[in-house]
PDB file of C-alpha atoms in Angstrom:
ATOM      1  CA  MET E   1     117.678 140.525 142.373  1.00 48.00           C
ATOM      2  CA  SER E   2     115.178 137.800 142.554  1.00 50.00           C
ATOM      3  CA  GLN E   3     115.735 134.071 140.801  1.00 54.00           C
ATOM      4  CA  SER E   4     113.983 132.527 138.420  1.00 48.00           C
ATOM      5  CA  PRO E   5     112.065 128.925 139.383  1.00 49.00           C
ATOM      6  CA  TYR E   6     113.085 128.387 136.097  1.00 47.00           C
ATOM      7  CA  PRO E   7     116.575 127.132 135.066  1.00 49.00           C
ATOM      8  CA  SER E   8     118.447 129.110 132.952  1.00 53.00           C
ATOM      9  CA  TRP E   9     118.800 126.766 130.149  1.00 53.00           C
ATOM     10  CA  GLN E  10     116.338 125.535 128.334  1.00 58.00           C
ATOM     11  CA  PRO E  11     116.297 122.077 126.875  1.00 56.00           C
ATOM     12  CA  TRP E  12     117.337 122.716 122.874  1.00 56.00           C
ATOM     13  CA  GLU E  13     120.170 124.600 124.161  1.00 56.00           C
ATOM     14  CA  GLY E  14     121.276 121.497 125.620  1.00 52.00           C
ATOM     15  CA  GLN E  15     121.838 122.225 129.816  1.00 48.00           C
ATOM     16  CA  GLY E  16     124.301 124.585 128.547  1.00 44.00           C
ATOM     17  CA  ARG E  17     127.087 122.398 127.497  1.00 46.00           C
ATOM     18  CA  GLY E  18     125.978 122.461 123.597  1.00 46.00           C
ATOM     19  CA  VAL E  19     124.648 118.919 123.122  1.00 46.00           C
ATOM     20  CA  PRO E  20     121.527 118.479 122.540  1.00 44.00           C
ATOM     21  CA  GLN E  21     119.976 116.017 125.646  1.00 43.00           C
ATOM     22  CA  PRO E  22     118.210 112.464 124.284  1.00 44.00           C
ATOM     23  CA  TRP E  23     114.606 112.427 123.233  1.00 41.00           C
ATOM     24  CA  GLY E  24     112.837 109.572 124.931  1.00 41.00           C
ATOM     25  CA  GLY E  25     109.905 109.058 123.187  1.00 43.00           C
ATOM     26  CA  GLN E  26     108.937 106.107 120.311  1.00 45.00           C
ATOM     27  CA  LEU E  27     110.462 107.296 117.158  1.00 53.00           C
ATOM     28  CA  ALA E  28     114.205 106.140 117.059  1.00 62.00           C
ATOM     29  CA  PRO E  29     115.059 109.205 118.598  1.00 64.00           C
ATOM     30  CA  SER E  30     119.263 108.161 117.403  1.00 78.00           C
ATOM     31  CA  MET E  31     117.679 107.953 113.866  1.00 85.00           C
ATOM     32  CA  LEU E  32     119.060 109.981 111.260  1.00 88.00           C
ATOM     33  CA  ALA E  33     117.259 113.708 110.403  1.00 88.00           C
ATOM     34  CA  ALA E  34     116.580 113.857 106.545  1.00 89.00           C
ATOM     35  CA  HIS E  35     116.333 117.084 105.057  1.00 90.00           C
ATOM     36  CA  ALA E  36     112.291 116.633 105.438  1.00 89.00           C
ATOM     37  CA  ASP E  37     112.495 115.989 109.250  1.00 89.00           C
ATOM     38  CA  ARG E  38     114.818 119.465 109.495  1.00 92.00           C
ATOM     39  CA  GLU E  39     112.051 121.418 107.392  1.00 92.00           C
ATOM     40  CA  ARG E  40     109.287 119.588 108.986  1.00 90.00           C
ATOM     41  CA  ALA E  41     111.305 121.134 112.165  1.00 90.00           C
ATOM     42  CA  VAL E  42     111.584 124.581 111.003  1.00 91.00           C
ATOM     43  CA  ASP E  43     108.356 124.685 110.001  1.00 90.00           C
ATOM     44  CA  VAL E  44     107.362 124.227 113.514  1.00 89.00           C
ATOM     45  CA  LEU E  45     109.026 126.762 114.801  1.00 91.00           C
ATOM     46  CA  ARG E  46     108.217 129.688 112.319  1.00 91.00           C
ATOM     47  CA  ALA E  47     104.692 128.786 113.130  1.00 88.00           C
ATOM     48  CA  GLY E  48     105.760 128.870 117.376  1.00 88.00           C
ATOM     49  CA  TYR E  49     107.167 132.199 115.728  1.00 90.00           C
ATOM     50  CA  ALA E  50     104.470 133.965 114.023  1.00 89.00           C
ATOM     51  CA  GLU E  51     102.220 133.180 116.946  1.00 87.00           C
ATOM     52  CA  GLY E  52     104.645 134.617 119.924  1.00 89.00           C
ATOM     53  CA  ARG E  53     105.319 131.888 121.445  1.00 89.00           C
ATOM     54  CA  MET E  54     110.014 132.733 121.102  1.00 90.00           C
ATOM     55  CA  GLU E  55     111.298 135.812 120.525  1.00 92.00           C
ATOM     56  CA  HIS E  56     113.251 136.761 117.050  1.00 93.00           C
ATOM     57  CA  GLY E  57     117.265 135.954 118.673  1.00 93.00           C
ATOM     58  CA  GLU E  58     115.620 132.623 120.507  1.00 93.00           C
ATOM     59  CA  PHE E  59     113.707 132.128 116.729  1.00 93.00           C
ATOM     60  CA  GLU E  60     117.294 132.013 115.073  1.00 94.00           C
ATOM     61  CA  LYS E  61     119.449 129.906 117.156  1.00 94.00           C
ATOM     62  CA  ARG E  62     116.429 126.725 117.224  1.00 93.00           C
ATOM     63  CA  VAL E  63     116.377 126.792 113.240  1.00 94.00           C
ATOM     64  CA  ALA E  64     120.270 127.089 113.584  1.00 94.00           C
ATOM     65  CA  ARG E  65     120.335 124.386 115.303  1.00 93.00           C
ATOM     66  CA  ALA E  66     117.684 122.429 113.513  1.00 92.00           C
ATOM     67  CA  TYR E  67     119.289 123.437 110.380  1.00 94.00           C
ATOM     68  CA  ALA E  68     122.739 121.331 112.662  1.00 93.00           C
ATOM     69  CA  ALA E  69     120.893 118.415 113.680  1.00 91.00           C
ATOM     70  CA  ARG E  70     122.231 115.056 113.586  1.00 91.00           C
ATOM     71  CA  THR E  71     119.426 113.138 114.632  1.00 90.00           C
ATOM     72  CA  VAL E  72     115.336 113.496 114.822  1.00 88.00           C
ATOM     73  CA  GLY E  73     116.350 113.266 118.418  1.00 87.00           C
ATOM     74  CA  GLU E  74     117.683 116.528 118.352  1.00 89.00           C
ATOM     75  CA  LEU E  75     114.863 118.313 116.410  1.00 89.00           C
ATOM     76  CA  ALA E  76     112.674 116.393 118.653  1.00 87.00           C
ATOM     77  CA  LEU E  77     114.371 118.802 121.659  1.00 88.00           C
ATOM     78  CA  LEU E  78     113.708 122.261 119.312  1.00 89.00           C
ATOM     79  CA  VAL E  79     110.483 121.969 119.036  1.00 88.00           C
ATOM     80  CA  ALA E  80     108.843 119.703 121.838  1.00 85.00           C
ATOM     81  CA  ASP E  81     107.833 122.921 123.996  1.00 85.00           C
ATOM     82  CA  LEU E  82     105.405 123.757 121.153  1.00 84.00           C
ATOM     83  CA  PRO E  83     102.220 122.520 120.187  1.00 79.00           C
ATOM     84  CA  GLN E  84     102.855 121.388 116.886  1.00 69.00           C
ATOM     85  CA  GLY E  85     105.913 119.283 117.608  1.00 53.00           C
ATOM     86  CA  PRO E  86     107.976 117.446 118.645  1.00 49.00           C
ATOM     87  CA  VAL E  87     107.553 115.560 115.343  1.00 48.00           C
ATOM     88  CA  PRO E  88     104.739 113.777 113.717  1.00 53.00           C
ATOM     89  CA  ARG E  89     103.674 110.824 114.876  1.00 55.00           C
ATOM     90  CA  PRO E  90     102.878 107.699 113.052  1.00 56.00           C
ATOM     91  CA  VAL E  91     100.330 106.317 111.220  1.00 53.00           C
ATOM     92  CA  PRO E  92      98.389 103.946 112.973  1.00 55.00           C
ATOM     93  CA  VAL E  93      99.215  99.713 110.443  1.00 57.00           C
ATOM     94  CA  GLN E  94      94.978  99.479 110.859  1.00 59.00           C
ATOM     95  CA  ALA E  95      93.807 102.777 110.127  1.00 58.00           C
ATOM     96  CA  ALA E  96      91.051 103.258 107.077  1.00 69.00           C
ATOM     97  CA  VAL E  97      91.830 105.074 103.991  1.00 64.00           C
ATOM     98  CA  PRO E  98      89.242 106.282 102.011  1.00 70.00           C
ATOM     99  CA  GLY E  99      88.214 105.323  98.883  1.00 70.00           C
ATOM    100  CA  THR E 100      88.867 108.199  96.953  1.00 71.00           C
ATOM    101  CA  PHE E 101      92.557 107.629  97.307  1.00 73.00           C
ATOM    102  CA  PHE E 102      92.525 104.245  96.264  1.00 76.00           C
ATOM    103  CA  PRO E 103      93.555 104.056  92.180  1.00 80.00           C
ATOM    104  CA  VAL E 104      91.289 103.626  89.972  1.00 80.00           C
ATOM    105  CA  ALA E 105      90.418  99.656  89.445  1.00 82.00           C
ATOM    106  CA  ARG E 106      91.594  99.642  85.121  1.00 84.00           C
ATOM    107  CA  PRO E 107      88.200  97.418  83.262  1.00 87.00           C
ATOM    108  CA  ARG E 108      89.802  94.418  81.735  1.00 92.00           C
ATOM    109  CA  THR E 109      91.100  94.596  78.029  1.00 93.00           C
ATOM    110  CA  ASN E 110      88.479  92.976  75.776  1.00 94.00           C
ATOM    111  CA  GLY E 111      90.118  89.697  74.503  1.00 94.00           C
ATOM    112  CA  LYS E 112      88.312  90.070  71.368  1.00 95.00           C
ATOM    113  CA  ALA E 113      89.424  93.671  70.787  1.00 94.00           C
ATOM    114  CA  VAL E 114      92.976  92.388  70.582  1.00 95.00           C
ATOM    115  CA  SER E 115      92.536  89.805  68.126  1.00 95.00           C
ATOM    116  CA  ALA E 116      90.536  92.758  65.645  1.00 95.00           C
ATOM    117  CA  ALA E 117      93.744  94.812  66.354  1.00 95.00           C
ATOM    118  CA  VAL E 118      95.987  92.133  65.736  1.00 95.00           C
ATOM    119  CA  CYS E 119      94.602  91.025  62.430  1.00 94.00           C
ATOM    120  CA  GLY E 120      94.252  94.441  61.450  1.00 94.00           C
ATOM    121  CA  LEU E 121      98.279  94.369  62.052  1.00 94.00           C
ATOM    122  CA  LEU E 122      98.198  91.077  59.962  1.00 94.00           C
ATOM    123  CA  CYS E 123      96.317  92.672  56.669  1.00 90.00           C
ATOM    124  CA  VAL E 124      99.291  94.162  55.350  1.00 86.00           C
ATOM    125  CA  PRO E 125     102.334  91.070  55.163  1.00 91.00           C
ATOM    126  CA  THR E 126      99.084  88.284  54.788  1.00 90.00           C
ATOM    127  CA  PHE E 127      98.392  90.007  51.489  1.00 86.00           C
ATOM    128  CA  GLY E 128      95.071  91.210  53.640  1.00 87.00           C
ATOM    129  CA  LEU E 129      93.885  87.862  54.234  1.00 91.00           C
ATOM    130  CA  THR E 130      93.178  88.991  58.138  1.00 93.00           C
ATOM    131  CA  GLY E 131      90.908  91.733  56.571  1.00 93.00           C
ATOM    132  CA  ILE E 132      87.268  89.929  57.246  1.00 93.00           C
ATOM    133  CA  PRO E 133      88.472  88.417  60.441  1.00 94.00           C
ATOM    134  CA  ALA E 134      89.546  92.147  61.745  1.00 95.00           C
ATOM    135  CA  VAL E 135      86.297  93.886  61.348  1.00 95.00           C
ATOM    136  CA  VAL E 136      84.510  90.404  62.201  1.00 95.00           C
ATOM    137  CA  LEU E 137      85.869  90.922  65.595  1.00 95.00           C
ATOM    138  CA  GLY E 138      86.586  94.405  65.773  1.00 95.00           C
ATOM    139  CA  HIS E 139      82.486  94.615  65.740  1.00 95.00           C
ATOM    140  CA  MET E 140      81.613  91.821  67.947  1.00 95.00           C
ATOM    141  CA  ALA E 141      84.168  93.168  70.770  1.00 95.00           C
ATOM    142  CA  ARG E 142      82.801  97.136  70.282  1.00 95.00           C
ATOM    143  CA  SER E 143      79.067  95.568  70.704  1.00 94.00           C
ATOM    144  CA  GLU E 144      80.317  93.071  73.711  1.00 94.00           C
ATOM    145  CA  ILE E 145      82.648  95.885  75.574  1.00 93.00           C
ATOM    146  CA  ARG E 146      79.185  98.325  75.215  1.00 93.00           C
ATOM    147  CA  ARG E 147      77.323  95.387  77.038  1.00 94.00           C
ATOM    148  CA  SER E 148      80.005  94.212  79.644  1.00 92.00           C
ATOM    149  CA  GLY E 149      81.911  98.256  80.349  1.00 89.00           C
ATOM    150  CA  GLU E 150      85.067  96.427  79.203  1.00 92.00           C
ATOM    151  CA  GLY E 151      88.067  97.914  78.051  1.00 92.00           C
ATOM    152  CA  GLY E 152      90.088  97.697  74.618  1.00 93.00           C
ATOM    153  CA  ASP E 153      87.703 100.053  72.280  1.00 93.00           C
ATOM    154  CA  GLY E 154      90.010 101.562  70.669  1.00 94.00           C
ATOM    155  CA  LEU E 155      91.109  98.228  70.287  1.00 94.00           C
ATOM    156  CA  ALA E 156      88.886  97.537  68.127  1.00 95.00           C
ATOM    157  CA  LEU E 157      88.272 100.262  66.146  1.00 95.00           C
ATOM    158  CA  THR E 158      91.233 100.148  64.689  1.00 95.00           C
ATOM    159  CA  GLY E 159      91.084  95.930  63.667  1.00 95.00           C
ATOM    160  CA  LEU E 160      87.609  97.726  62.750  1.00 95.00           C
ATOM    161  CA  VAL E 161      89.359 100.127  60.774  1.00 95.00           C
ATOM    162  CA  LEU E 162      92.404  98.349  59.789  1.00 95.00           C
ATOM    163  CA  GLY E 163      89.689  95.187  58.595  1.00 94.00           C
ATOM    164  CA  TRP E 164      87.934  97.811  56.181  1.00 94.00           C
ATOM    165  CA  LEU E 165      90.894  99.369  54.412  1.00 93.00           C
ATOM    166  CA  SER E 166      92.015  95.395  53.668  1.00 92.00           C
ATOM    167  CA  THR E 167      89.058  94.649  52.564  1.00 91.00           C
ATOM    168  CA  ALA E 168      88.083  98.020  50.584  1.00 92.00           C
ATOM    169  CA  GLY E 169      91.470  98.022  49.289  1.00 91.00           C
ATOM    170  CA  TRP E 170      91.505  94.423  47.502  1.00 89.00           C
ATOM    171  CA  ALA E 171      88.191  95.220  46.327  1.00 90.00           C
ATOM    172  CA  LEU E 172      89.261  98.230  44.367  1.00 92.00           C
ATOM    173  CA  VAL E 173      91.969  95.613  43.213  1.00 91.00           C
ATOM    174  CA  MET E 174      89.248  93.090  42.162  1.00 91.00           C
ATOM    175  CA  VAL E 175      87.512  95.413  40.719  1.00 94.00           C
ATOM    176  CA  LEU E 176      90.617  97.453  38.539  1.00 94.00           C
ATOM    177  CA  VAL E 177      91.907  93.867  37.755  1.00 94.00           C
ATOM    178  CA  THR E 178      88.536  92.663  36.496  1.00 94.00           C
ATOM    179  CA  ALA E 179      88.133  95.633  34.315  1.00 95.00           C
ATOM    180  CA  VAL E 180      91.480  95.318  32.761  1.00 94.00           C
ATOM    181  CA  THR E 181      90.717  91.591  31.220  1.00 93.00           C
ATOM    182  CA  LEU E 182      87.783  92.939  29.702  1.00 93.00           C
ATOM    183  CA  ALA E 183      89.093  95.927  28.773  1.00 92.00           C
ATOM    184  CA  VAL E 184      92.264  93.789  26.887  1.00 91.00           C
ATOM    185  CA  GLY E 185      90.432  90.796  26.167  1.00 76.00           C
TER     186      GLY E 185
END
């Protein structure tokens, strides 16, 4: 029987003692492993098994050890000899982020649109006194919004609708009062 040039133990087996050896990487090997870290290691093991890099028995042992691992260093040992291991590398601090991943900047809301909506809402408690200002501010705001691209078109439209309803309601009341006054007397 010939002697193999390779040791009878694997690095992930902890030199036969059942204790994983510390990993000498730069990603804090003593840091406690999260569930996501364990799943990532198992995914690397699955890929290695699917590529034929290990036998089924070895794969099952490594998966069991991955789920039992307490630190990131233990997980790194399990996948260190596989192409996708040992752990994800940190993102460089000055990495450029493509513009598509930045949130879209919301346009500034037009102040006249806010004023139109407030005046429209105040039509009921002020008995229609703010109806005409709501209409005027709403038209001015919509014109500015189309020209400048600001936000607040819904607010301006709300002010317009409530202002016109209030103005029309009070005009109807005035016509009815006038008609009743002429009919009575």
